mmCIF file of C-alpha atoms in Angstrom:
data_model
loop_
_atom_site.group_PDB
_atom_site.id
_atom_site.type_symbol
_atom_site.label_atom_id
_atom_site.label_comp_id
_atom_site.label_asym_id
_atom_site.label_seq_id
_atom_site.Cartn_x
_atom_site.Cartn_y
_atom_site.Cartn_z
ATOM 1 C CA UNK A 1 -1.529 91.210 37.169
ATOM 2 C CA UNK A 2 -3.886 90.107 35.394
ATOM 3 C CA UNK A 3 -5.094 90.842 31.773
ATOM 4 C CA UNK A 4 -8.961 89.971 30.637
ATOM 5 C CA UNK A 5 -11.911 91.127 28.383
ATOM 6 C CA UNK A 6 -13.823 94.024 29.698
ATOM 7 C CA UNK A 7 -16.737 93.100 31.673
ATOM 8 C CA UNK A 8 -19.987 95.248 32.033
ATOM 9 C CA UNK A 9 -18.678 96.405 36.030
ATOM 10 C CA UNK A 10 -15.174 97.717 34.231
ATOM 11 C CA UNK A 11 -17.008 100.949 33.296
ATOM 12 C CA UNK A 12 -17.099 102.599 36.386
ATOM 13 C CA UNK A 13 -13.443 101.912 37.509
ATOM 14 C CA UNK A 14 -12.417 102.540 33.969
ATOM 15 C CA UNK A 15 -14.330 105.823 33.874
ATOM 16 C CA UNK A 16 -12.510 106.720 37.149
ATOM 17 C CA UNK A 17 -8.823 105.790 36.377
ATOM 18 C CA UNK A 18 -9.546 107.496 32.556
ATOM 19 C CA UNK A 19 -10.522 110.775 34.764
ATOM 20 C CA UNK A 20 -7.662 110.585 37.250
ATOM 21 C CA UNK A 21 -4.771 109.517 35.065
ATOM 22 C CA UNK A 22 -5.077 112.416 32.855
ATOM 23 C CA UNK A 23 -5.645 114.727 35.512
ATOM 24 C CA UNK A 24 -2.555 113.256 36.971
ATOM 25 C CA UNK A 25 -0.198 112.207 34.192
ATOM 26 C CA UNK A 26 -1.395 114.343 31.214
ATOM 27 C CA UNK A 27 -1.029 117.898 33.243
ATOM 28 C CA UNK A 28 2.499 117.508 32.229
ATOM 29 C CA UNK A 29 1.746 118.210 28.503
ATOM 30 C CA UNK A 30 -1.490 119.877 28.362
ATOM 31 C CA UNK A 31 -3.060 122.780 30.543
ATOM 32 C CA UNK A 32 -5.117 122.535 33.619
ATOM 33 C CA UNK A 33 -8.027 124.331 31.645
ATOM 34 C CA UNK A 34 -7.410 121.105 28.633
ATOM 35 C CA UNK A 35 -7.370 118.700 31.112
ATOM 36 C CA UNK A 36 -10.335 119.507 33.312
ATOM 37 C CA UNK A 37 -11.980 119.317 29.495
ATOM 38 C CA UNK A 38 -10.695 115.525 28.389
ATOM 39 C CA UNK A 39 -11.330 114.372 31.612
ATOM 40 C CA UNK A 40 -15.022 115.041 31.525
ATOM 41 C CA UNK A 41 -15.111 114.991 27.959
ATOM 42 C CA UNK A 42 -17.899 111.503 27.997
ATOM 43 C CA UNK A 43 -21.207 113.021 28.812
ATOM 44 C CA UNK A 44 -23.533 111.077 30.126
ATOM 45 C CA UNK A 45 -22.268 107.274 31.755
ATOM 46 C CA UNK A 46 -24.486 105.015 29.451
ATOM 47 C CA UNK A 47 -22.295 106.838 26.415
ATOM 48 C CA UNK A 48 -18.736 105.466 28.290
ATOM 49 C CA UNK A 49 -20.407 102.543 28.904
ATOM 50 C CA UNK A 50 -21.540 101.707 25.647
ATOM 51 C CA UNK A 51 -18.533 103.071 23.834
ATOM 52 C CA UNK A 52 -16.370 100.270 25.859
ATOM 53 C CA UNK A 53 -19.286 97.264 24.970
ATOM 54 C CA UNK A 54 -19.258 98.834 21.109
ATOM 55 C CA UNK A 55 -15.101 97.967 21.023
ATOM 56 C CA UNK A 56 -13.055 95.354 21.980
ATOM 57 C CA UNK A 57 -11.744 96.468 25.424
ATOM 58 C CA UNK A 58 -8.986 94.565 27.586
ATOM 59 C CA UNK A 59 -8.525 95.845 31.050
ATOM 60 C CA UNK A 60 -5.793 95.238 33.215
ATOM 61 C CA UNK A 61 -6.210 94.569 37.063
ATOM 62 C CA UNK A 62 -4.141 93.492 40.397
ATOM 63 C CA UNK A 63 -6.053 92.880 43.982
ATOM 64 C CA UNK A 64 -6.229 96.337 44.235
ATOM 65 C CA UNK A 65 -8.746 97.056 41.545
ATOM 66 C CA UNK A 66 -8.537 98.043 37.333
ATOM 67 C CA UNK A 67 -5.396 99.159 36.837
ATOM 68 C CA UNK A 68 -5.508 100.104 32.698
ATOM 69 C CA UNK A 69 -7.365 99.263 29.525
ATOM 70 C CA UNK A 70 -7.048 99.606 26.092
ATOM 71 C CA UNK A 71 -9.969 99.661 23.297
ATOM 72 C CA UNK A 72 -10.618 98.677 19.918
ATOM 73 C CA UNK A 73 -12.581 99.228 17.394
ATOM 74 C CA UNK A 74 -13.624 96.919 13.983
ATOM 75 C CA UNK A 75 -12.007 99.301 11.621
ATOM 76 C CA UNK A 76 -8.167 99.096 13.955
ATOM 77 C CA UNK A 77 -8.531 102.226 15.209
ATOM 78 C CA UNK A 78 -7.033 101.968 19.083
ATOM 79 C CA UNK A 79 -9.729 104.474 20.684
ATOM 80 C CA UNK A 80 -8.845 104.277 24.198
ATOM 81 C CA UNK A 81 -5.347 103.247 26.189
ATOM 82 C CA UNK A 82 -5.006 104.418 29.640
ATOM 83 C CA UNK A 83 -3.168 103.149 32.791
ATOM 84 C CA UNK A 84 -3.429 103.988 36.504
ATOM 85 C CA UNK A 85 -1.422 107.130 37.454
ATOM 86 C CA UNK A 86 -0.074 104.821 40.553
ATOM 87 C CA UNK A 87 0.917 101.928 37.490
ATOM 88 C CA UNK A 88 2.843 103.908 35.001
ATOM 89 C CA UNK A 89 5.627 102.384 33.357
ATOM 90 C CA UNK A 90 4.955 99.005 34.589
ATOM 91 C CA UNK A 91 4.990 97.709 31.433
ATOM 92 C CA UNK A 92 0.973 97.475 31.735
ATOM 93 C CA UNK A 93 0.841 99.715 28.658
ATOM 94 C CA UNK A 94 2.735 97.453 26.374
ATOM 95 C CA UNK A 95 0.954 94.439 27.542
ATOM 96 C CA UNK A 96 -2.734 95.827 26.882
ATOM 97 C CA UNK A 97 -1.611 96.912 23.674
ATOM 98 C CA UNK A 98 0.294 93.883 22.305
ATOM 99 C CA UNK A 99 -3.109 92.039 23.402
ATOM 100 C CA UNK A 100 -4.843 94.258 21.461
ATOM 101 C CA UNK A 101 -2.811 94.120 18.369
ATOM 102 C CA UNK A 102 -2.559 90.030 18.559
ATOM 103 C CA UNK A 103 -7.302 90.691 18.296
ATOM 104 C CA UNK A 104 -6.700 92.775 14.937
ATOM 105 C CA UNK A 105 -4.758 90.716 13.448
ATOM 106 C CA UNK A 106 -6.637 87.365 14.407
ATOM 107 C CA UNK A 107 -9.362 89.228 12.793
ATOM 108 C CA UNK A 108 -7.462 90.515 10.051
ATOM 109 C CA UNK A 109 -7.140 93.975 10.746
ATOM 110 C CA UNK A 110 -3.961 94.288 8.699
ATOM 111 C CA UNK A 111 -3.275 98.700 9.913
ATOM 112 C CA UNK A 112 -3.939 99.776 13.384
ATOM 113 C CA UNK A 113 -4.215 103.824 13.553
ATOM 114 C CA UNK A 114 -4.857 106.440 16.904
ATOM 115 C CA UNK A 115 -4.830 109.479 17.614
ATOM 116 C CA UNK A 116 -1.990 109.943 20.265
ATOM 117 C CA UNK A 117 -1.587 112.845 22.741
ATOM 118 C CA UNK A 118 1.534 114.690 23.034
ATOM 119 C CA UNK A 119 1.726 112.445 26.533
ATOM 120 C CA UNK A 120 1.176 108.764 24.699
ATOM 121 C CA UNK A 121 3.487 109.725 21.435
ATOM 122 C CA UNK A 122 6.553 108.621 22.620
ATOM 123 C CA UNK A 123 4.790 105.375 23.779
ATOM 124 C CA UNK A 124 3.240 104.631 20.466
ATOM 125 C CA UNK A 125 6.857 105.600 18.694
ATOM 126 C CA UNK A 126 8.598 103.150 21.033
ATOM 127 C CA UNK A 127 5.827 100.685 19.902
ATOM 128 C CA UNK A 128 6.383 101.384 15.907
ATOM 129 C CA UNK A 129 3.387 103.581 15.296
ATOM 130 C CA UNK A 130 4.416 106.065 12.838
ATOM 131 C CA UNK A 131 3.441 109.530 12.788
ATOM 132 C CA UNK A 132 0.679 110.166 9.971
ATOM 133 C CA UNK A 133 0.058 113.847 10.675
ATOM 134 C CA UNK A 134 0.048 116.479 13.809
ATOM 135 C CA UNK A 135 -3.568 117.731 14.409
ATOM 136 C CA UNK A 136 -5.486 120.327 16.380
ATOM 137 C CA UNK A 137 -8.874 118.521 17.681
ATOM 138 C CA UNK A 138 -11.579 120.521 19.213
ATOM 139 C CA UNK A 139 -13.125 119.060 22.135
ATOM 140 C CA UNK A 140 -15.467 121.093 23.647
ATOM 141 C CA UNK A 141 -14.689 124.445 22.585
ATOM 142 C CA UNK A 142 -10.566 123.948 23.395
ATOM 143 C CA UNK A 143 -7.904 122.677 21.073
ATOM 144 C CA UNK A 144 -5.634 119.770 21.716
ATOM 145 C CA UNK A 145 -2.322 119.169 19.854
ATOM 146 C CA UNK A 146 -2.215 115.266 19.026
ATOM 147 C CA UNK A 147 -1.215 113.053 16.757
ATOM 148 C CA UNK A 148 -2.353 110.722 14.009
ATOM 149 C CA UNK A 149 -0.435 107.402 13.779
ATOM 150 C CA UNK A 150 -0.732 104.223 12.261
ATOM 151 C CA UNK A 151 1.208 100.987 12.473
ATOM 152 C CA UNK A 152 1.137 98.158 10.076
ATOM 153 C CA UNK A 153 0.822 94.790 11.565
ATOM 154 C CA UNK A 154 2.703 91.766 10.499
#
């Protein structure tokens, strides 16, 4: 495996695994009717797109194709961290995001926060992300439980 910056021809494979992997994996925790929302929660492609060129994304990938990415942006706010439903608990995960959190603090991002789903909380726990608050979010119309949690970097 292999672990890179995001090029321009990661968005569409991103935008695909970030559709199937919480169709997949987050059905567990949330409802059909919330997950057919997330997953088509970006609108319009150029958005995605842009929203991965705005941050600093790392992607993950074997021969077969992308298989996770993680994305940051300048205020250490980890926006985006998904992994192929086929590549869970590979340890992908924890590689994408220890690459990330090396970035923030090279550029002295001294607090990482995200906003965790009740899928990725035990993930960010294991990680030492501590739990700032519980939240509803609205997206679309539907509420999500997730969490708030930050993480103070060495």
């Amino acid at each position: 495996m292999i672990v890179r910056d995001f090029l321009r021809q990661d968005a569409l494979p991103a935008l695909r695994l970030f559709k199937e992997t919480i169709r997949q994996v987050n059905l567990g925790d949330y409802s059909e009717g919330q997950v057919e929302v997330w997953s088509n929660s970006f609108g319009r492609f150029e958005e995605w797109e842009g929203r991965l060129e705005r941050h600093r994304t790392i992607v993950a990938e074997d021969e077969g194709g992308l298989t996770g990415f993680v994305s940051l942006d300048r205020e250490g706010v980890v926006d985006l961290l998904y992994v192929h439903k086929d590549y869970q608990r590979r340890g992908i995960a924890s590689r994408l995001l220890d690459r990330a959190e090396r970035y923030a603090a090279s550029i002295n991002i001294h607090e990482l926060y995200t906003e965790a789903s009740l899928t990725a909380r035990p993930f960010f726990e294991k990680h030492g992300y501590k739990i700032v608050r519980k939240q509803t979010k609205q997206v679309k119309g539907v509420d999500f439980i997730n969490f708030i949690m930050c993480k103070k970097l060495k």
